[in-house]
mmCIF file of C-alpha atoms and ligand atoms in Angstrom:
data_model
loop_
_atom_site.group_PDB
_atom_site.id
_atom_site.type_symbol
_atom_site.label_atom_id
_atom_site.label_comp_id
_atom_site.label_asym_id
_atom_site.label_seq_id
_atom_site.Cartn_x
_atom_site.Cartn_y
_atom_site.Cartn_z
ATOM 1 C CA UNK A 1421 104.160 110.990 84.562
ATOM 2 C CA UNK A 1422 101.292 112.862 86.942
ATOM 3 C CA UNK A 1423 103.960 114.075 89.656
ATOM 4 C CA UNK A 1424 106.032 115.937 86.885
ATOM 5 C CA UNK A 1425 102.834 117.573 85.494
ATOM 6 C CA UNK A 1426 102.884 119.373 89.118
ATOM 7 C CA UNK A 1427 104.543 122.881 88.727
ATOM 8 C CA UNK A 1428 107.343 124.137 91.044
ATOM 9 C CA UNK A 1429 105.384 126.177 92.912
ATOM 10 C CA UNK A 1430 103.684 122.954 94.592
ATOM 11 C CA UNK A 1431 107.359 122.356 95.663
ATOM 12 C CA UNK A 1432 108.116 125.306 97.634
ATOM 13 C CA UNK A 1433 109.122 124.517 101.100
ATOM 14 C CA UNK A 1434 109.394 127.109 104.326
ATOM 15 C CA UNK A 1435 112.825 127.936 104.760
ATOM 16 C CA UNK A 1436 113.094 127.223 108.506
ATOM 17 C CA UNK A 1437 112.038 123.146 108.032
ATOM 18 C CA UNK A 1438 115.094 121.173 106.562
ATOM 19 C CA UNK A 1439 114.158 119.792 103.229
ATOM 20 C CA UNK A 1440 114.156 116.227 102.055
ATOM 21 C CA UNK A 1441 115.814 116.315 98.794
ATOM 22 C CA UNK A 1442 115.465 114.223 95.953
ATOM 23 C CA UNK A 1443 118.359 112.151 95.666
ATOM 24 C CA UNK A 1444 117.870 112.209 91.783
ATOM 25 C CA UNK A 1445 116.609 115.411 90.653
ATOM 26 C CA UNK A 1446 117.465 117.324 93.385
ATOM 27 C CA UNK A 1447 113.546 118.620 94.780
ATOM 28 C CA UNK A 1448 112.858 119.743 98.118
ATOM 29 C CA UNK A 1449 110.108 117.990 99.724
ATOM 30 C CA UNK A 1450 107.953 118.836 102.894
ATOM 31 C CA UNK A 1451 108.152 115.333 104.177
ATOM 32 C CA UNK A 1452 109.821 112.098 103.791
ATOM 33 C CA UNK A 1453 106.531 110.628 102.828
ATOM 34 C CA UNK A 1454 106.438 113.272 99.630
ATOM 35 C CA UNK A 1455 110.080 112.362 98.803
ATOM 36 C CA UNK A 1456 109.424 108.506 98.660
ATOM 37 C CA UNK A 1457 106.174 108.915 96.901
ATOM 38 C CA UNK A 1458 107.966 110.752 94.843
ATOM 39 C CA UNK A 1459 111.281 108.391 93.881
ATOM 40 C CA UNK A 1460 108.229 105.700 93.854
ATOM 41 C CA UNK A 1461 106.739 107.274 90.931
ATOM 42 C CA UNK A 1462 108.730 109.663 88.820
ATOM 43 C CA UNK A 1463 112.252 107.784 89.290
ATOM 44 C CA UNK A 1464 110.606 104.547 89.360
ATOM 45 C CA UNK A 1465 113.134 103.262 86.710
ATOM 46 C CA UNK A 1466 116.107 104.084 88.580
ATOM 47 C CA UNK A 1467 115.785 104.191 91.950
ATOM 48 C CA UNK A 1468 117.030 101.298 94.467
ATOM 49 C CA UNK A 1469 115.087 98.301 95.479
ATOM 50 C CA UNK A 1470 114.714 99.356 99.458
ATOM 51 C CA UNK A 1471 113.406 102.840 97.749
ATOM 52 C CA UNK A 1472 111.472 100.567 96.167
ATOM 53 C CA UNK A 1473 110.356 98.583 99.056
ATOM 54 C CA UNK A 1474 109.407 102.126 101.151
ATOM 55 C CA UNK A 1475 107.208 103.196 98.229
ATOM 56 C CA UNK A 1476 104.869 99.585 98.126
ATOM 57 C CA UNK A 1477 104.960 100.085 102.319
ATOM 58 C CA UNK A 1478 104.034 103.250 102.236
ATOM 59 C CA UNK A 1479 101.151 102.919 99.805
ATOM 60 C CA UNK A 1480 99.738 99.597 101.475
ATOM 61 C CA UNK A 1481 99.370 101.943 104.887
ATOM 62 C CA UNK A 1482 97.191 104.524 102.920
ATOM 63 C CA UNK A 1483 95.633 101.762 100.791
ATOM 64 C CA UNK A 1484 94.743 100.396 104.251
ATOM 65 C CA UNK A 1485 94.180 103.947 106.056
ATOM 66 C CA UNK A 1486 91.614 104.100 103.466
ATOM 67 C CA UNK A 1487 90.066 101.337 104.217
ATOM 68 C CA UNK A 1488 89.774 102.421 107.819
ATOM 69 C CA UNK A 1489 87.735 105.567 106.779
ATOM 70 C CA UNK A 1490 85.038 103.467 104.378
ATOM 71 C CA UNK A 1491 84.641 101.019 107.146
ATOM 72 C CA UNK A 1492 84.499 104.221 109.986
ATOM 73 C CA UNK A 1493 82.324 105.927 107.661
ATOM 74 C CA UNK A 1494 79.907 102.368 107.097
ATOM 75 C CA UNK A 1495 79.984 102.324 111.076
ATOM 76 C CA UNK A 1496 78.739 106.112 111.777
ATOM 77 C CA UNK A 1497 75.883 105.887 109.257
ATOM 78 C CA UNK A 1498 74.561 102.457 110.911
ATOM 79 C CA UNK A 1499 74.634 103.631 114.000
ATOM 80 C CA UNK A 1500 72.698 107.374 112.920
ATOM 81 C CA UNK A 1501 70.239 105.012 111.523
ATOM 82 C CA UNK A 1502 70.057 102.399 114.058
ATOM 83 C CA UNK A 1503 69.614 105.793 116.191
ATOM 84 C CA UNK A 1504 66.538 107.489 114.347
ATOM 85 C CA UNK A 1505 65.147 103.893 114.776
ATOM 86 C CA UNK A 1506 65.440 103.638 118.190
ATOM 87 C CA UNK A 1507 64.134 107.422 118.612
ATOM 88 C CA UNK A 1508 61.245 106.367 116.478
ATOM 89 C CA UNK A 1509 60.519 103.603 118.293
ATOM 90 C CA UNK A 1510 60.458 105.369 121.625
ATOM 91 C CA UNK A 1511 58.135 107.924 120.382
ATOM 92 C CA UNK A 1512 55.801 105.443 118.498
ATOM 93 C CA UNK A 1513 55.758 103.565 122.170
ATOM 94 C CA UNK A 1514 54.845 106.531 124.446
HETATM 95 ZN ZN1 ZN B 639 113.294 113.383 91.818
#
């Protein structure tokens, strides 16, 4: 699995932030977010079904966070183009 291919050093949290630990395998994580990624995918087999249910939540928001971006990013270069247009067309008409 990917997230085990990821050495320890990528797991190394600041000692002042309390850490969310794997409830399995014992790992510190930065955030709750890493930790249920986490379960999601490396203790997929084992862990419970409202673990489960956190995972598929979580990754719909970033499916759909994604989808924000592509349509923001659609958005911005319409409206630099609709922009240049409009410049152009002033210019052309003075
Ligand atoms: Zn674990």
């Amino acid at each position: 699995m990917f997230a085990e291919s990821v050495t320890d050093l990528e797991y190394d949290v600041p000692g002042d932030e309390p850490p969310h630990r794997c409830p399995y395998c014992d790992r510190p994580f930065r955030t709750e977010e890493y930790l249920h990624y986490h379960v999601g995918t490396v203790h997929d087999e084992m862990c419970t079904d409202e673990e489960r249910e956190v995972f598929e939540a979580q990754r719909e928001d970033e499916e759909f966070e994604l989808f924000t971006f592509h349509v923001k990013a659609a958005v911005t270069v319409f409206m630099t183009y609709f922009m240049f247009t409009f410049i152009y067309a002033l210019v052309w008409a003075g």
